[in-house]
């Protein structure tokens, strides 16, 4: 399938990207790894008039410690995060999850900013970020603002990002040696999750259980109240609204959410 015609602009700095966004308007799209955008353009579900290629903005490719947080630039690719010595030491959940995204080709092209901005409810890294509880740093014509991850993903392909802004950085608390767990259920090793659960420091997030990645709030409240892992995990699907599709029906997804949450919490506690 062939996408509709579009203009192509390659930028090498955040300023150039913002200028190009202002010039081409709301019908322009940023292009990072292209692994989510290009497939939907081929299906003509997205028909941007211009693509602004930000993949070469090297100033946004980094993983570094800043105070109590780890800061990750938006054009950092999944495989760079997977192998980052800083991430492995300071926030090991993230490199583990980066290594579970798709296959090596996807991990060598896909970027953290791209998966965060895309807001697919089945995406792995946003699930981990939601459990970690950090912030998404965005930049637009009025400057930078920080959006807590709990307020960033609003629904299916919908975020708190304005059309004239780009994601520049993701910041997460340093968890160090604190226990964590990530459980992803797929039909084949390299697939997207049918359901996934991330657990760290008493917080739990789920993939594919609602229109966006979602926290298992009832589980978290039960844990905070002293419930056992088994009892808390039994509440993981409360407040969720999973779909039925060719991979799993909603009831099976609810079962998976409870099971994977229990396993993720047990790993985090081990
Ligand atoms: C075969 C295949 C298997 C995959 N498997 C998985 C999987 O198992 N788990 C998983 O989580 N993901 C999976 N993915 C998706 C992959 O992780 C993508 O790379 C990711 O979702 C999007 O990142 P990208 O850099 O490719 O973004 P792009 O496709 O370039 O962009 C996606 C969207 O984000 C916008 N965007 C990109 N960067 C920015 C930015 N900095 N600021 C604002 N907007 C921006 C674009 O305009 C576009 O709307 C898979 C993809 C493929 C093709």
Short mmCIF file of C-alpha atoms and ligand atoms in Angstrom, two decimals:
data_model
loop_
_atom_site.label_atom_id
_atom_site.label_comp_id
_atom_site.label_asym_id
_atom_site.label_seq_id
_atom_site.Cartn_x
_atom_site.Cartn_y
_atom_site.Cartn_z
CA UNK A 1 0.00 0.00 0.00
CA UNK A 2 1.25 3.43 -0.88
CA UNK A 3 0.90 6.54 1.29
CA UNK A 4 -0.57 9.76 -0.08
CA UNK A 5 2.02 12.31 -1.32
CA UNK A 6 3.70 14.49 1.30
CA UNK A 7 6.53 17.01 1.66
CA UNK A 8 9.64 15.84 3.51
CA UNK A 9 11.74 18.08 5.74
CA UNK A 10 14.83 16.86 7.63
CA UNK A 11 15.74 18.87 10.73
CA UNK A 12 18.77 18.64 12.98
CA UNK A 13 17.74 20.71 16.03
CA UNK A 14 14.70 21.24 18.24
CA UNK A 15 14.47 24.86 17.04
CA UNK A 16 14.36 23.75 13.39
CA UNK A 17 11.67 21.18 14.26
CA UNK A 18 9.51 23.81 15.97
CA UNK A 19 9.96 26.22 13.03
CA UNK A 20 8.97 23.48 10.58
CA UNK A 21 5.90 22.59 12.69
CA UNK A 22 4.86 26.27 12.72
CA UNK A 23 5.40 26.57 8.96
CA UNK A 24 3.59 23.38 7.91
CA UNK A 25 0.74 23.62 10.43
CA UNK A 26 -1.52 20.99 11.97
CA UNK A 27 -1.42 18.66 8.96
CA UNK A 28 2.32 18.06 9.40
CA UNK A 29 3.61 15.06 11.35
CA UNK A 30 6.91 14.49 13.10
CA UNK A 31 8.77 11.42 11.88
CA UNK A 32 11.07 9.64 14.36
CA UNK A 33 11.64 5.89 13.83
CA UNK A 34 8.66 5.72 11.49
CA UNK A 35 7.70 2.29 12.81
CA UNK A 36 4.23 3.36 13.90
CA UNK A 37 3.62 6.35 11.63
CA UNK A 38 4.56 4.83 8.27
CA UNK A 39 2.30 1.75 8.62
CA UNK A 40 -0.73 3.94 9.37
CA UNK A 41 0.19 6.26 6.47
CA UNK A 42 0.30 3.25 4.17
CA UNK A 43 -3.21 2.37 5.35
CA UNK A 44 -4.15 6.06 4.82
CA UNK A 45 -5.31 6.27 8.42
CA UNK A 46 -2.90 9.22 8.65
CA UNK A 47 -2.53 11.54 5.68
CA UNK A 48 0.00 14.22 6.70
CA UNK A 49 0.85 16.86 4.12
CA UNK A 50 4.42 17.10 5.44
CA UNK A 51 6.77 14.83 7.38
CA UNK A 52 9.30 16.56 9.62
CA UNK A 53 12.09 14.06 10.19
CA UNK A 54 13.48 14.50 13.72
CA UNK A 55 15.43 11.24 13.83
CA UNK A 56 18.70 13.13 13.22
CA UNK A 57 18.36 15.49 16.21
CA UNK A 58 21.40 14.14 18.04
CA UNK A 59 20.98 16.59 20.96
CA UNK A 60 17.88 14.54 21.94
CA UNK A 61 19.69 11.18 22.03
CA UNK A 62 20.98 10.50 25.56
CA UNK A 63 20.37 8.66 28.83
CA UNK A 64 21.83 10.48 31.84
CA UNK A 65 21.41 10.96 35.57
CA UNK A 66 20.12 14.35 36.69
CA UNK A 67 19.71 14.55 40.46
CA UNK A 68 17.15 11.97 41.63
CA UNK A 69 16.02 11.27 38.07
CA UNK A 70 17.16 9.62 34.88
CA UNK A 71 16.61 11.86 31.83
CA UNK A 72 16.18 10.21 28.44
CA UNK A 73 16.16 12.18 25.19
CA UNK A 74 13.21 11.69 22.84
CA UNK A 75 15.21 10.36 19.88
CA UNK A 76 16.91 7.68 21.99
CA UNK A 77 16.25 4.41 20.23
CA UNK A 78 14.88 1.36 22.04
CA UNK A 79 18.11 -0.61 21.56
CA UNK A 80 20.16 2.29 22.98
CA UNK A 81 17.96 2.32 26.07
CA UNK A 82 18.20 -1.48 26.30
CA UNK A 83 22.01 -1.27 26.45
CA UNK A 84 22.47 1.96 28.39
CA UNK A 85 24.76 1.40 31.39
CA UNK A 86 23.10 4.35 33.15
CA UNK A 87 19.61 2.91 32.66
CA UNK A 88 20.71 -0.60 33.67
CA UNK A 89 22.12 0.73 36.95
CA UNK A 90 19.57 3.42 37.79
CA UNK A 91 16.22 2.29 36.39
CA UNK A 92 16.60 -1.35 35.26
CA UNK A 93 12.90 -1.84 34.47
CA UNK A 94 13.25 0.42 31.41
CA UNK A 95 16.11 -1.33 29.57
CA UNK A 96 14.45 -4.68 30.26
CA UNK A 97 11.20 -3.48 28.71
CA UNK A 98 13.01 -1.79 25.80
CA UNK A 99 14.48 -5.20 25.03
CA UNK A 100 10.99 -6.72 24.85
CA UNK A 101 9.73 -4.30 22.16
CA UNK A 102 9.18 -6.01 18.80
CA UNK A 103 12.26 -7.42 17.08
CA UNK A 104 15.82 -6.07 16.62
CA UNK A 105 14.86 -4.04 13.53
CA UNK A 106 12.06 -2.30 15.41
CA UNK A 107 14.33 -1.65 18.39
CA UNK A 108 17.04 -0.17 16.15
CA UNK A 109 14.62 2.32 14.54
CA UNK A 110 11.92 3.02 17.13
CA UNK A 111 12.45 5.89 19.58
CA UNK A 112 11.25 6.53 23.11
CA UNK A 113 9.70 9.86 22.09
CA UNK A 114 7.88 8.14 19.23
CA UNK A 115 6.30 5.43 21.34
CA UNK A 116 5.38 7.98 24.04
CA UNK A 117 3.80 10.40 21.53
CA UNK A 118 1.96 7.67 19.62
CA UNK A 119 -0.16 6.57 22.62
CA UNK A 120 -0.94 3.04 21.57
CA UNK A 121 -2.57 1.33 24.58
CA UNK A 122 -0.59 -1.85 23.80
CA UNK A 123 2.83 -0.21 23.90
CA UNK A 124 5.44 -1.62 26.26
CA UNK A 125 7.57 1.37 27.23
CA UNK A 126 4.69 3.71 28.14
CA UNK A 127 3.41 0.94 30.44
CA UNK A 128 6.77 0.85 32.21
CA UNK A 129 6.92 4.67 32.36
CA UNK A 130 3.44 4.83 33.88
CA UNK A 131 4.48 2.39 36.60
CA UNK A 132 7.68 4.34 37.25
CA UNK A 133 5.78 7.62 37.47
CA UNK A 134 7.87 10.27 35.78
CA UNK A 135 7.27 13.22 33.50
CA UNK A 136 7.17 13.88 29.77
CA UNK A 137 8.99 17.09 28.85
CA UNK A 138 7.53 18.79 25.79
CA UNK A 139 8.66 21.91 23.96
CA UNK A 140 6.62 24.31 21.84
CA UNK A 141 6.71 27.94 20.73
CA UNK A 142 6.06 29.07 24.33
CA UNK A 143 8.95 27.02 25.73
CA UNK A 144 9.13 23.81 27.75
CA UNK A 145 6.55 22.25 30.04
CA UNK A 146 6.56 19.05 32.07
CA UNK A 147 3.54 16.76 31.99
CA UNK A 148 3.27 13.96 34.60
CA UNK A 149 2.96 10.57 32.92
CA UNK A 150 -0.33 10.09 34.78
CA UNK A 151 -1.76 13.01 32.74
CA UNK A 152 -0.06 12.42 29.40
CA UNK A 153 -1.88 9.48 27.76
CA UNK A 154 -5.52 10.48 27.33
CA UNK A 155 -6.82 7.72 25.06
CA UNK A 156 -6.27 5.77 21.87
CA UNK A 157 -3.63 7.75 19.88
CA UNK A 158 -4.49 10.76 22.08
CA UNK A 159 -2.09 12.64 24.37
CA UNK A 160 -1.78 15.95 26.22
CA UNK A 161 0.67 17.12 23.52
CA UNK A 162 -0.36 20.13 21.38
CA UNK A 163 0.15 19.94 17.60
CA UNK A 164 2.84 22.65 17.76
CA UNK A 165 4.88 20.81 20.42
CA UNK A 166 7.30 17.93 20.40
CA UNK A 167 8.36 15.52 23.11
CA UNK A 168 11.97 16.33 23.96
CA UNK A 169 12.67 14.28 27.07
CA UNK A 170 11.27 11.68 29.46
CA UNK A 171 12.28 11.85 33.13
CA UNK A 172 11.84 8.97 35.57
CA UNK A 173 12.82 8.57 39.23
CA UNK A 174 15.98 6.57 39.88
CA UNK A 175 14.86 3.25 41.37
CA UNK A 176 18.33 1.72 41.75
CA UNK A 177 18.15 -1.72 43.33
CA UNK A 178 14.40 -1.57 44.12
CA UNK A 179 12.58 -4.65 42.87
CA UNK A 180 10.54 -4.56 39.66
CA UNK A 181 8.63 -6.95 37.43
CA UNK A 182 7.42 -6.87 33.83
CA UNK A 183 5.14 -9.56 32.46
CA UNK A 184 4.12 -9.50 28.80
CA UNK A 185 1.77 -12.04 27.27
CA UNK A 186 2.15 -12.55 23.51
CA UNK A 187 1.27 -15.24 21.03
CA UNK A 188 4.77 -15.05 19.50
CA UNK A 189 7.96 -13.81 21.18
CA UNK A 190 8.29 -10.56 19.17
CA UNK A 191 4.64 -9.53 19.19
CA UNK A 192 2.90 -6.60 20.80
CA UNK A 193 1.44 -7.52 24.20
CA UNK A 194 -2.06 -8.94 24.34
CA UNK A 195 -1.80 -7.71 27.93
CA UNK A 196 1.27 -6.62 29.92
CA UNK A 197 1.83 -5.59 33.53
CA UNK A 198 4.67 -3.52 34.99
CA UNK A 199 5.24 -3.36 38.75
CA UNK A 200 7.70 -1.25 40.70
CA UNK A 201 7.64 0.22 44.22
CA UNK A 202 3.97 -0.61 44.80
CA UNK A 203 2.79 0.88 41.52
CA UNK A 204 1.31 -1.24 38.72
CA UNK A 205 0.53 -0.28 35.11
CA UNK A 206 -1.22 -2.32 32.44
CA UNK A 207 -1.00 -2.40 28.64
CA UNK A 208 -4.01 -3.07 26.43
CA UNK A 209 -6.64 -2.92 29.19
CA UNK A 210 -8.22 0.43 28.19
CA UNK A 211 -8.02 3.15 25.53
CA UNK A 212 -4.57 4.08 26.86
CA UNK A 213 -2.04 2.49 29.18
CA UNK A 214 -3.58 2.51 32.64
CA UNK A 215 -2.63 2.15 36.31
CA UNK A 216 -4.14 -0.76 38.28
CA UNK A 217 -5.43 1.63 40.94
CA UNK A 218 -7.42 -0.90 42.97
CA UNK A 219 -4.38 -3.16 43.22
CA UNK A 220 -2.18 -0.25 44.28
CA UNK A 221 -4.69 0.84 46.95
CA UNK A 222 -4.97 -2.71 48.28
CA UNK A 223 -1.19 -3.05 48.51
CA UNK A 224 -0.95 0.29 50.30
CA UNK A 225 -3.57 -0.99 52.74
CA UNK A 226 -1.50 -4.09 53.54
CA UNK A 227 -3.23 -6.69 51.31
CA UNK A 228 -1.26 -9.71 50.14
CA UNK A 229 0.06 -9.76 46.57
CA UNK A 230 -2.49 -12.43 45.63
CA UNK A 231 -5.42 -10.46 47.04
CA UNK A 232 -4.24 -7.16 45.54
CA UNK A 233 -3.57 -8.68 42.11
CA UNK A 234 -7.09 -10.14 42.06
CA UNK A 235 -8.31 -6.53 41.72
CA UNK A 236 -6.02 -5.59 38.80
CA UNK A 237 -8.78 -5.38 36.17
CA UNK A 238 -11.07 -3.17 38.28
CA UNK A 239 -11.88 0.04 36.43
CA UNK A 240 -10.40 -1.18 33.13
CA UNK A 241 -12.28 -1.53 29.83
CA UNK A 242 -10.47 -4.09 27.67
CA UNK A 243 -11.46 -4.80 24.07
CA UNK A 244 -12.39 -8.10 22.52
CA UNK A 245 -10.56 -8.83 19.28
CA UNK A 246 -9.13 -11.72 17.27
CA UNK A 247 -6.33 -12.22 19.85
CA UNK A 248 -8.38 -12.34 23.05
CA UNK A 249 -11.81 -11.46 24.35
CA UNK A 250 -12.31 -8.95 27.15
CA UNK A 251 -12.82 -11.61 29.85
CA UNK A 252 -9.58 -13.34 28.91
CA UNK A 253 -7.75 -9.99 29.00
CA UNK A 254 -9.16 -9.39 32.49
CA UNK A 255 -7.87 -12.82 33.56
CA UNK A 256 -4.45 -12.00 32.07
CA UNK A 257 -4.32 -8.63 33.84
CA UNK A 258 -4.88 -10.31 37.21
CA UNK A 259 -2.42 -13.14 36.51
CA UNK A 260 0.36 -10.95 35.05
CA UNK A 261 -0.03 -8.41 37.83
CA UNK A 262 0.45 -11.14 40.43
CA UNK A 263 3.55 -12.44 38.65
CA UNK A 264 4.99 -8.94 38.17
CA UNK A 265 4.42 -8.09 41.84
CA UNK A 266 5.98 -11.38 42.96
CA UNK A 267 9.06 -10.66 40.85
CA UNK A 268 9.27 -7.15 42.25
CA UNK A 269 9.11 -8.55 45.79
CA UNK A 270 11.62 -11.38 45.22
C1 LIG B 1 6.70 -4.88 13.35
C2 LIG B 1 6.56 -3.96 14.54
C3 LIG B 1 6.49 -4.52 15.81
C4 LIG B 1 6.36 -3.68 16.92
N1 LIG B 1 6.27 -4.26 18.14
C5 LIG B 1 6.11 -3.48 19.22
C6 LIG B 1 5.98 -4.05 20.51
O1 LIG B 1 6.06 -5.26 20.73
N2 LIG B 1 5.78 -3.21 21.56
C7 LIG B 1 5.71 -1.85 21.39
O2 LIG B 1 5.53 -1.15 22.38
N3 LIG B 1 5.86 -1.29 20.20
C8 LIG B 1 6.04 -2.06 19.10
N4 LIG B 1 6.19 -1.48 17.87
C9 LIG B 1 6.16 -0.01 17.77
C10 LIG B 1 7.55 0.58 17.94
O3 LIG B 1 7.93 0.58 19.29
C11 LIG B 1 7.56 2.02 17.41
O4 LIG B 1 8.88 2.31 17.12
C12 LIG B 1 7.02 3.06 18.33
O5 LIG B 1 5.71 2.80 18.72
C13 LIG B 1 6.97 4.43 17.66
O6 LIG B 1 8.24 4.96 17.68
P1 LIG B 1 8.84 5.60 16.37
O7 LIG B 1 10.08 6.30 16.81
O8 LIG B 1 8.95 4.57 15.32
O9 LIG B 1 7.75 6.72 16.02
P2 LIG B 1 7.10 7.17 14.64
O10 LIG B 1 6.44 6.03 13.98
O11 LIG B 1 8.10 7.94 13.84
O12 LIG B 1 6.02 8.21 15.19
C14 LIG B 1 4.88 7.76 15.91
C15 LIG B 1 4.01 8.97 16.25
O13 LIG B 1 4.65 9.80 17.21
C16 LIG B 1 4.90 11.11 16.69
N5 LIG B 1 6.22 11.48 17.20
C17 LIG B 1 7.38 10.80 17.04
N6 LIG B 1 8.35 11.37 17.77
C18 LIG B 1 7.80 12.46 18.37
C19 LIG B 1 8.28 13.45 19.28
N7 LIG B 1 9.54 13.46 19.72
N8 LIG B 1 7.41 14.40 19.71
C20 LIG B 1 6.13 14.40 19.31
N9 LIG B 1 5.61 13.49 18.46
C21 LIG B 1 6.43 12.52 18.01
C22 LIG B 1 4.81 10.98 15.19
O14 LIG B 1 4.42 12.21 14.59
C23 LIG B 1 3.74 9.91 15.05
O15 LIG B 1 2.47 10.47 15.21
C24 LIG B 1 6.31 -2.27 16.75
C25 LIG B 1 6.40 -1.72 15.46
C26 LIG B 1 6.52 -2.55 14.37
C27 LIG B 1 6.61 -1.95 13.00
#
